[in-house]
Amino acid sequence: MSASPATHPLDPLTVEEVQTAAETLLEDIKCTAAEIRFKVIDLAEPPKAATLQHLHHKGPAPDRKARVYYHRRTSPSLLIAIVNIATRQVEKKYDAPDSQGPVDWEEFELVNNACNNHPEVQAEIAKLKLPPNARVLNDPWAFGTDDANERRRLFQCYMYVALNDDPEANHYSLPIPLAPIFDAHTLELVELQRLPMGAGDELDPETQPWTPVQPVEYSASIMGEDGFRKDLKPLQVIQPEGPSFKILGRHVEWQKWSFQLGWTLREGPVLHDVQYDGRPLFYRVSMSEMTVPYGDPRSPYHRKQAFDLGDSGFGLTSNSLTLGCDCLGHIAYFSGVRVTGSGKPVVMPNVVCMHEIDDGIGWKHTNFRSFKSSVVRNRQLVVQCTATVANYEYILAFVLDQAANLHIEVRATGIVSTMPIRQGLQVPWGTVVAPGVLAVNHQHIFCARVDPILDGDSANTIAYDECHPVINEPDLDPHGCAFRVKTTPIDRPGGYELDINKNRTFKIINEARTNAVSGKPHGYKLHPVPSQMLMMNPNTFNFRRGVFTSKAIWVTKYQDNELWASGEFTNQSREDTGLAIWAKRDENVKNEDVVLWHSFGVTHVTRPEDFPVMPVEKFVMSLKPANFFELNPSNDVPRSNQGVNKSTLHAVEPENCCRSSRI
Amino acid sequence: MSASPATHPLDPLTVEEVQTAAETLLEDIKCTAAEIRFKVIDLAEPPKAATLQHLHHKGPAPDRKARVYYHRRTSPSLLIAIVNIATRQVEKKYDAPDSQGPVDWEEFELVNNACNNHPEVQAEIAKLKLPPNARVLNDPWAFGTDDANERRRLFQCYMYVALNDDPEANHYSLPIPLAPIFDAHTLELVELQRLPMGAGDELDPETQPWTPVQPVEYSASIMGEDGFRKDLKPLQVIQPEGPSFKILGRHVEWQKWSFQLGWTLREGPVLHDVQYDGRPLFYRVSMSEMTVPYGDPRSPYHRKQAFDLGDSGFGLTSNSLTLGCDCLGHIAYFSGVRVTGSGKPVVMPNVVCMHEIDDGIGWKHTNFRSFKSSVVRNRQLVVQCTATVANYEYILAFVLDQAANLHIEVRATGIVSTMPIRQGLQVPWGTVVAPGVLAVNHQHIFCARVDPILDGDSANTIAYDECHPVINEPDLDPHGCAFRVKTTPIDRPGGYELDINKNRTFKIINEARTNAVSGKPHGYKLHPVPSQMLMMNPNTFNFRRGVFTSKAIWVTKYQDNELWASGEFTNQSREDTGLAIWAKRDENVKNEDVVLWHSFGVTHVTRPEDFPVMPVEKFVMSLKPANFFELNPSNDVPRSNQGVNKSTLHAVEPENCCRSSRI
């Protein structure tokens, strides 16, 4: 194992660093590895001021530090340590007995096994009279919150059946009406909760024998060759001269862009120190949080509300990617590191992929007199991960293009969360997506975090433009055709709403820098994803645990460590300790170090078409320059031409020839 | 010239048919070709009832007919004829003296030359004291409307300078303050209108000498080799086994989809008789209209409002596409036919292209126990055209995918309309995008038309779903987490609004057919493009000419020939004769032959980044099945695998290796 020094203060922890952090902590607390369970070891990011001093002004590199979540095996109480890796010292150590840390794989496995092996659970399963080939599985779910006084660490184990041994058997197609609750610390059965099969909370008096039904499968081996369409021809992407990107460590350069590719267990990929043509744009761009409340009042579904970053982690649940599946073309991979319960670093290979794509036409103009065309294709760089959070998949991508746009794209796919339902019944809370299978309607609300540093100046402003018609100014506008842009700078933190009817557009501006051509301040505007916000009322736990879901736009003044929209600990949380607090501070945010947050998502009214695996729903938010450049930043992209593109012509059979071309 | 019979009643007119239509009309009206000017000869679509009888029930093929717009050279009065090509008879003939037909290339050229050669215009140009190498150009624009009594056919010639002979010299970077108005019939100068250079209507007392300024160019030959970035590597798409589509005439089959690829001079590509897996979905899908009002009250800009389909035509202005520019991969092309002023058919080669693309992941699920993944890529079929309407480009594409989604995508690009402005000045109506160049803020509002025929039944219903929280029902929902879907069928035609806060989702349903799995009616839902609607008040010409711009959703009862949102004749129109009338009829539209229209677009607040050629702004509306299929329609798509995809791995230099992978 080589001792490689960190090359960038915001790089993820290395294997060695994770190991050092674990060892340092164990020494400090005088414990053996067997006495505690490590949950998370991730980079504790250095203060922004020191980091910028180092990156842009040759200041010293800040010390590498780790944030460690752990607990003693004898107690469920969450412990937190900040470990200085450079000095091998524990700098801070505190407990958070009222908070639950995220799920870790070890406890997940323990709960999973406890449920499967528990005699009472098995006795209940026996009542189902399952066929002999049936395998019973359970997915331990974050318990959620319906009681402000609950302090136990609980998991709700939703249970399913698989009727074969296929590694991709779709057990979500065969939910059974059992959802035992386990204490993750004691591994005791807290309640053998049964699930309603009807429209209301009432249960069958007794668990009934299972009604045989065919699962809807997606496994290629189960479906067999005849299950597939035959007429899809291969489509390949080749880059005969290699990619246009350069990678040095985790520093990426591509088409005038540069950034440091961070990664955390919580967020997955993170972009640091994003620059275009040597001009700083963003200090940090990340997906900050995502929550999924389910709109079903029946117990225990009323409690179902996952925070898939805070409870689980897009990094921790990221797939190890392989060539030819998630991307076409020439692919670079980046790995991550997690820690085992006993403090051993584990490499997570290929959790992030990077490649170029062609997104059609980037710009085009044809001179209608000369018929001469210039076309530039829209080449993009995609930095992507897939997080599998039990049944569901999120594909998160940062997409850069040559017109200096930065897009954050989410594709929602995977298998919708399923509940059993009496066959033939419909309930108002969702759609029957397969026989005996209810997919409850739910919301996914994401929150992206954009920490700008336009032109390298920490003092930026968030403002919004609105377009208003000129009204009742007949001298100015006798024909009533005029409209004006009204710009409102935001000077106080808070949550703000989109307003499409006014074309309200939020933008980051640097009031100190004026565009030489337009005379307007340098800026980047947000193209949002207009979405229904959280439907639940402010007095619900759904709302109080994730206040970010209530407004599309949030503005806060930067403070170190304020990275996650709902606060640090979301698992079984009772109150949001993030934006709910930070956005309430009475402080100036105009011409300050400011952070822009965008909440967006979807209210998913489920369809049979979403089952067994759901076709992607794609959401794209974009950051686009507005008066930041003096002309189209992609004006200098080489023009598209057949010599390079080598497209091929579809020969039309004479008898099928486009008839109109016969002159 | 071969006499090829039409194979489908909705195919565009062939060269022979255009010729026959022209000859038949000339015979009927006893004129020589020299006595009239043909403007448009396009398919007059047969009645829907007869067409469906033919297509789906083996009825006889309806006669092929042409719609002809023309006028006598001695009069500007618009004449219309419906010519039966099969019987060589003129079936209908009428005039529309109060309407203006669309622009045709012949008159465009005549006006262009009249302006360039007019001595008064030349005398005014002389005052500019342009350098000797300057070329003066003019773009004749649809005049617009500010006077309900105006009956002349007028063009406003916006004028520009090019300082070199390059075929792609960007004259839009050098607008001059002249915009003469010409009568297109008499070719007389109506007014030598000069343009304001300041914030208000006031003009310089006299045309002033031109202030020399460097144009912002995009021409590769002007920019020279040093003007380009050097590090973009080729990216090619290959399909070693050919494409997955089959083309027979204009009938296209691809991945369970089939459709007849129509094309009109007005709309460009049109999809007819769209089916998935043999199940009819849509009788006709088209872009129906698009209008661009400019928000500048200064004369003559107050009149600027192009209807780029009705005034010009996305088909007529379509680029002839060539390999390697507009698409990558294996490309099929389709041609169109237009008519000259003297009635000769002219083939417009390659005005539509079709090819497959890879759009990333289509769906994915990883079994988190077995780590086994299934990934399906999102293969799409793109049917695309580029319309160049003078300075501006619209790229219109119909995009089909394997999950039975149909997307309508518009990319707006090209060169924004520019006006001269005194250097150093800013005005509230737009942004200075280059020295002396103002790009006025404007709206683009499109209207797509979807004529559904779900399951082949003409009786369909438009309904909208909204998601509403359960409020004050503590017995049902003690924790306040529940929400319900409320469905409202639309029974009267009219304009409807989106409401994102309620997740209002419009859908087409067939109430007679119930999904066997979900128990809900077969449907297709619209994923709209939420947009600011027209800002101008209902009493303005902007509004009255294009009422479709005022609401996002329109519902009408089908009637033959009601294809274009603002009515048949938009050029210098005074009133909308389309949706403004059709949507007011008091008639039932529930369980009827119903048409869904979606208006969407953008309020374009211009940026220097939009100049010289604007990076694409992309708008995508989608039609997605909802309870139309019993499971994910793309469940049977072969899984993505490296054997087929042949991706390549980016080798990381050992010293740059992701440090975290060193264990």
mmCIF file of C-alpha atoms in Angstrom, chain A residues 229-437:
data_model
loop_
_atom_site.group_PDB
_atom_site.id
_atom_site.type_symbol
_atom_site.label_atom_id
_atom_site.label_comp_id
_atom_site.label_asym_id
_atom_site.label_seq_id
_atom_site.Cartn_x
_atom_site.Cartn_y
_atom_site.Cartn_z
ATOM 1 C CA ARG A 229 -37.823 -7.699 -29.492
ATOM 2 C CA LYS A 230 -35.489 -8.795 -32.245
ATOM 3 C CA ASP A 231 -35.058 -5.761 -34.454
ATOM 4 C CA LEU A 232 -32.801 -3.469 -32.459
ATOM 5 C CA LYS A 233 -29.538 -2.991 -34.309
ATOM 6 C CA PRO A 234 -26.282 -2.104 -32.543
ATOM 7 C CA LEU A 235 -25.350 1.548 -32.229
ATOM 8 C CA GLN A 236 -21.800 2.299 -31.191
ATOM 9 C CA VAL A 237 -19.896 5.457 -30.388
ATOM 10 C CA ILE A 238 -16.267 5.590 -31.346
ATOM 11 C CA GLN A 239 -13.618 8.168 -30.690
ATOM 12 C CA PRO A 240 -10.754 7.174 -32.977
ATOM 13 C CA GLU A 241 -8.459 9.871 -31.618
ATOM 14 C CA GLY A 242 -9.437 9.345 -27.995
ATOM 15 C CA PRO A 243 -11.458 11.597 -25.743
ATOM 16 C CA SER A 244 -11.314 15.376 -25.544
ATOM 17 C CA PHE A 245 -10.841 15.320 -21.783
ATOM 18 C CA LYS A 246 -7.681 15.214 -19.701
ATOM 19 C CA ILE A 247 -7.558 13.722 -16.239
ATOM 20 C CA LEU A 248 -4.834 14.356 -13.726
ATOM 21 C CA GLY A 249 -5.686 12.663 -10.455
ATOM 22 C CA ARG A 250 -9.191 13.931 -9.951
ATOM 23 C CA HIS A 251 -8.596 17.156 -11.853
ATOM 24 C CA VAL A 252 -10.529 17.201 -15.106
ATOM 25 C CA GLU A 253 -10.042 19.479 -18.078
ATOM 26 C CA TRP A 254 -12.429 19.459 -20.997
ATOM 27 C CA GLN A 255 -13.252 22.056 -23.629
ATOM 28 C CA LYS A 256 -12.185 25.091 -21.552
ATOM 29 C CA TRP A 257 -13.819 23.653 -18.433
ATOM 30 C CA SER A 258 -11.837 22.529 -15.455
ATOM 31 C CA PHE A 259 -12.967 21.127 -12.154
ATOM 32 C CA GLN A 260 -11.901 18.905 -9.332
ATOM 33 C CA LEU A 261 -14.079 15.806 -9.185
ATOM 34 C CA GLY A 262 -15.007 15.281 -5.571
ATOM 35 C CA TRP A 263 -17.037 12.423 -4.207
ATOM 36 C CA THR A 264 -18.675 11.751 -0.877
ATOM 37 C CA LEU A 265 -20.517 8.791 0.546
ATOM 38 C CA ARG A 266 -23.482 11.039 1.060
ATOM 39 C CA GLU A 267 -23.665 12.950 -2.210
ATOM 40 C CA GLY A 268 -21.811 10.845 -4.761
ATOM 41 C CA PRO A 269 -19.982 13.037 -7.285
ATOM 42 C CA VAL A 270 -19.388 16.683 -6.403
ATOM 43 C CA LEU A 271 -17.850 19.355 -8.621
ATOM 44 C CA HIS A 272 -15.325 21.624 -6.935
ATOM 45 C CA ASP A 273 -13.636 24.775 -8.194
ATOM 46 C CA VAL A 274 -15.439 24.787 -11.513
ATOM 47 C CA GLN A 275 -13.862 27.131 -14.025
ATOM 48 C CA TYR A 276 -14.451 28.008 -17.653
ATOM 49 C CA ASP A 277 -11.589 29.328 -19.710
ATOM 50 C CA GLY A 278 -9.686 30.013 -16.518
ATOM 51 C CA ARG A 279 -12.532 32.030 -14.978
ATOM 52 C CA PRO A 280 -13.912 30.655 -11.711
ATOM 53 C CA LEU A 281 -17.665 29.999 -11.756
ATOM 54 C CA PHE A 282 -18.610 27.715 -8.882
ATOM 55 C CA TYR A 283 -16.804 26.749 -5.722
ATOM 56 C CA ARG A 284 -18.953 23.657 -5.250
ATOM 57 C CA VAL A 285 -21.887 22.100 -7.115
ATOM 58 C CA SER A 286 -23.690 19.130 -5.631
ATOM 59 C CA MET A 287 -26.915 17.269 -5.181
ATOM 60 C CA SER A 288 -27.672 18.128 -1.614
ATOM 61 C CA GLU A 289 -30.690 16.067 -0.603
ATOM 62 C CA MET A 290 -33.687 14.181 -1.916
ATOM 63 C CA THR A 291 -36.769 13.083 -0.076
ATOM 64 C CA VAL A 292 -39.625 10.782 -1.057
ATOM 65 C CA PRO A 293 -42.807 11.126 0.952
ATOM 66 C CA TYR A 294 -45.510 8.600 0.100
ATOM 67 C CA GLY A 295 -49.050 9.906 -0.017
ATOM 68 C CA ASP A 296 -50.742 6.985 1.699
ATOM 69 C CA PRO A 297 -52.286 7.565 5.140
ATOM 70 C CA ARG A 298 -52.473 3.870 6.070
ATOM 71 C CA SER A 299 -50.022 2.708 8.703
ATOM 72 C CA PRO A 300 -47.100 2.180 8.281
ATOM 73 C CA TYR A 301 -47.062 3.974 4.920
ATOM 74 C CA HIS A 302 -47.808 7.291 6.606
ATOM 75 C CA ARG A 303 -44.257 7.095 7.943
ATOM 76 C CA LYS A 304 -42.603 6.262 4.630
ATOM 77 C CA GLN A 305 -40.369 9.161 3.764
ATOM 78 C CA ALA A 306 -36.865 8.338 2.662
ATOM 79 C CA PHE A 307 -34.084 10.905 2.541
ATOM 80 C CA ASP A 308 -31.953 9.033 0.083
ATOM 81 C CA LEU A 309 -28.846 11.149 0.579
ATOM 82 C CA GLY A 310 -29.037 11.775 4.310
ATOM 83 C CA ASP A 311 -30.417 8.350 5.275
ATOM 84 C CA SER A 312 -28.451 6.215 2.835
ATOM 85 C CA GLY A 313 -26.107 8.192 0.596
ATOM 86 C CA PHE A 314 -25.880 8.430 -3.178
ATOM 87 C CA GLY A 315 -22.193 7.581 -2.845
ATOM 88 C CA LEU A 316 -22.588 4.622 -0.506
ATOM 89 C CA THR A 317 -25.300 3.088 -2.685
ATOM 90 C CA SER A 318 -23.557 3.796 -5.980
ATOM 91 C CA ASN A 319 -23.198 0.991 -8.494
ATOM 92 C CA SER A 320 -19.781 -0.181 -9.583
ATOM 93 C CA LEU A 321 -20.048 0.569 -13.256
ATOM 94 C CA THR A 322 -18.834 -1.553 -16.099
ATOM 95 C CA LEU A 323 -17.974 -0.847 -19.697
ATOM 96 C CA GLY A 324 -20.820 -0.877 -22.143
ATOM 97 C CA CYS A 325 -23.756 -0.596 -19.805
ATOM 98 C CA ASP A 326 -24.164 2.900 -18.440
ATOM 99 C CA CYS A 327 -22.372 4.751 -21.203
ATOM 100 C CA LEU A 328 -21.423 4.434 -24.853
ATOM 101 C CA GLY A 329 -18.048 5.532 -26.181
ATOM 102 C CA HIS A 330 -14.811 6.149 -24.373
ATOM 103 C CA ILE A 331 -15.286 5.978 -20.638
ATOM 104 C CA ALA A 332 -13.192 7.022 -17.663
ATOM 105 C CA TYR A 333 -14.070 5.699 -14.221
ATOM 106 C CA PHE A 334 -13.442 7.014 -10.749
ATOM 107 C CA SER A 335 -13.584 5.033 -7.559
ATOM 108 C CA GLY A 336 -14.627 5.763 -4.011
ATOM 109 C CA VAL A 337 -13.826 4.439 -0.559
ATOM 110 C CA ARG A 338 -16.138 3.408 2.234
ATOM 111 C CA VAL A 339 -15.385 2.009 5.644
ATOM 112 C CA THR A 340 -16.509 -1.269 7.186
ATOM 113 C CA GLY A 341 -18.026 -1.445 10.633
ATOM 114 C CA SER A 342 -14.654 -2.461 11.973
ATOM 115 C CA GLY A 343 -12.838 0.458 10.402
ATOM 116 C CA LYS A 344 -11.357 -1.127 7.288
ATOM 117 C CA PRO A 345 -11.340 0.926 4.098
ATOM 118 C CA VAL A 346 -13.087 -0.714 1.146
ATOM 119 C CA VAL A 347 -12.576 0.506 -2.361
ATOM 120 C CA MET A 348 -15.787 1.020 -4.297
ATOM 121 C CA PRO A 349 -14.519 0.684 -7.835
ATOM 122 C CA ASN A 350 -15.940 2.713 -10.718
ATOM 123 C CA VAL A 351 -18.658 4.518 -8.798
ATOM 124 C CA VAL A 352 -18.461 7.488 -11.153
ATOM 125 C CA CYS A 353 -18.112 7.398 -14.905
ATOM 126 C CA MET A 354 -17.192 10.169 -17.281
ATOM 127 C CA HIS A 355 -17.576 10.290 -21.012
ATOM 128 C CA GLU A 356 -18.449 12.520 -23.907
ATOM 129 C CA ILE A 357 -21.739 12.436 -25.746
ATOM 130 C CA ASP A 358 -23.160 14.081 -28.819
ATOM 131 C CA ASP A 359 -26.408 15.879 -28.004
ATOM 132 C CA GLY A 360 -27.450 16.866 -31.494
ATOM 133 C CA ILE A 361 -27.124 20.346 -32.863
ATOM 134 C CA GLY A 362 -25.408 22.908 -30.631
ATOM 135 C CA TRP A 363 -26.023 25.832 -32.950
ATOM 136 C CA LYS A 364 -26.723 26.292 -36.603
ATOM 137 C CA HIS A 365 -27.206 29.044 -39.081
ATOM 138 C CA THR A 366 -27.764 28.862 -42.790
ATOM 139 C CA ASN A 367 -27.215 31.973 -44.839
ATOM 140 C CA PHE A 368 -30.382 31.899 -46.912
ATOM 141 C CA ARG A 369 -28.730 33.762 -49.788
ATOM 142 C CA SER A 370 -25.627 31.621 -50.139
ATOM 143 C CA PHE A 371 -27.206 28.443 -48.698
ATOM 144 C CA LYS A 372 -23.995 28.024 -46.754
ATOM 145 C CA SER A 373 -24.495 26.494 -43.326
ATOM 146 C CA SER A 374 -22.438 26.469 -40.194
ATOM 147 C CA VAL A 375 -23.341 23.763 -37.723
ATOM 148 C CA VAL A 376 -21.738 23.060 -34.404
ATOM 149 C CA ARG A 377 -22.665 19.868 -32.660
ATOM 150 C CA ASN A 378 -23.515 19.902 -28.985
ATOM 151 C CA ARG A 379 -20.695 17.862 -27.499
ATOM 152 C CA GLN A 380 -21.169 17.303 -23.801
ATOM 153 C CA LEU A 381 -19.154 15.876 -20.960
ATOM 154 C CA VAL A 382 -21.188 13.651 -18.652
ATOM 155 C CA VAL A 383 -20.079 12.845 -15.098
ATOM 156 C CA GLN A 384 -22.512 10.261 -13.818
ATOM 157 C CA CYS A 385 -23.353 7.814 -11.078
ATOM 158 C CA THR A 386 -26.179 5.385 -10.431
ATOM 159 C CA ALA A 387 -27.390 5.026 -6.865
ATOM 160 C CA THR A 388 -29.418 1.938 -6.048
ATOM 161 C CA VAL A 389 -31.433 2.652 -2.940
ATOM 162 C CA ALA A 390 -33.040 -0.764 -2.406
ATOM 163 C CA ASN A 391 -35.772 -0.943 -5.041
ATOM 164 C CA TYR A 392 -35.092 2.376 -6.715
ATOM 165 C CA GLU A 393 -32.420 3.911 -8.912
ATOM 166 C CA TYR A 394 -31.292 7.496 -9.303
ATOM 167 C CA ILE A 395 -28.925 8.366 -12.086
ATOM 168 C CA LEU A 396 -27.272 11.651 -11.222
ATOM 169 C CA ALA A 397 -25.206 13.430 -13.836
ATOM 170 C CA PHE A 398 -23.375 16.682 -14.157
ATOM 171 C CA VAL A 399 -23.342 17.620 -17.819
ATOM 172 C CA LEU A 400 -21.059 20.306 -19.212
ATOM 173 C CA ASP A 401 -21.299 21.723 -22.692
ATOM 174 C CA GLN A 402 -19.278 23.945 -24.975
ATOM 175 C CA ALA A 403 -21.595 26.930 -24.599
ATOM 176 C CA ALA A 404 -20.465 27.148 -20.949
ATOM 177 C CA ASN A 405 -23.709 25.639 -19.658
ATOM 178 C CA LEU A 406 -23.648 23.330 -16.658
ATOM 179 C CA HIS A 407 -26.610 20.981 -16.377
ATOM 180 C CA ILE A 408 -27.583 18.832 -13.423
ATOM 181 C CA GLU A 409 -29.571 15.877 -14.671
ATOM 182 C CA VAL A 410 -31.448 13.304 -12.648
ATOM 183 C CA ARG A 411 -32.997 10.212 -14.138
ATOM 184 C CA ALA A 412 -35.392 8.381 -11.872
ATOM 185 C CA THR A 413 -35.694 4.673 -12.660
ATOM 186 C CA GLY A 414 -35.591 1.330 -10.892
ATOM 187 C CA ILE A 415 -38.580 -0.325 -9.299
ATOM 188 C CA VAL A 416 -41.294 1.688 -7.596
ATOM 189 C CA SER A 417 -41.915 0.802 -3.973
ATOM 190 C CA THR A 418 -44.709 -1.774 -3.908
ATOM 191 C CA MET A 419 -47.296 -2.786 -1.343
ATOM 192 C CA PRO A 420 -49.688 -5.705 -1.320
ATOM 193 C CA ILE A 421 -53.306 -5.078 -2.240
ATOM 194 C CA ARG A 422 -56.295 -7.361 -2.419
ATOM 195 C CA GLN A 423 -56.724 -8.436 -6.012
ATOM 196 C CA GLY A 424 -59.347 -6.521 -7.958
ATOM 197 C CA LEU A 425 -59.351 -3.627 -5.513
ATOM 198 C CA GLN A 426 -58.453 -0.014 -6.243
ATOM 199 C CA VAL A 427 -57.519 2.540 -3.601
ATOM 200 C CA PRO A 428 -57.156 6.315 -3.898
ATOM 201 C CA TRP A 429 -53.504 6.236 -2.840
ATOM 202 C CA GLY A 430 -51.893 4.739 -5.892
ATOM 203 C CA THR A 431 -52.211 2.545 -8.923
ATOM 204 C CA VAL A 432 -52.356 -1.211 -9.208
ATOM 205 C CA VAL A 433 -49.326 -1.899 -11.374
ATOM 206 C CA ALA A 434 -49.479 -5.690 -11.354
ATOM 207 C CA PRO A 435 -51.916 -8.227 -9.914
ATOM 208 C CA GLY A 436 -51.947 -7.740 -6.140
ATOM 209 C CA VAL A 437 -49.394 -4.944 -6.330
#
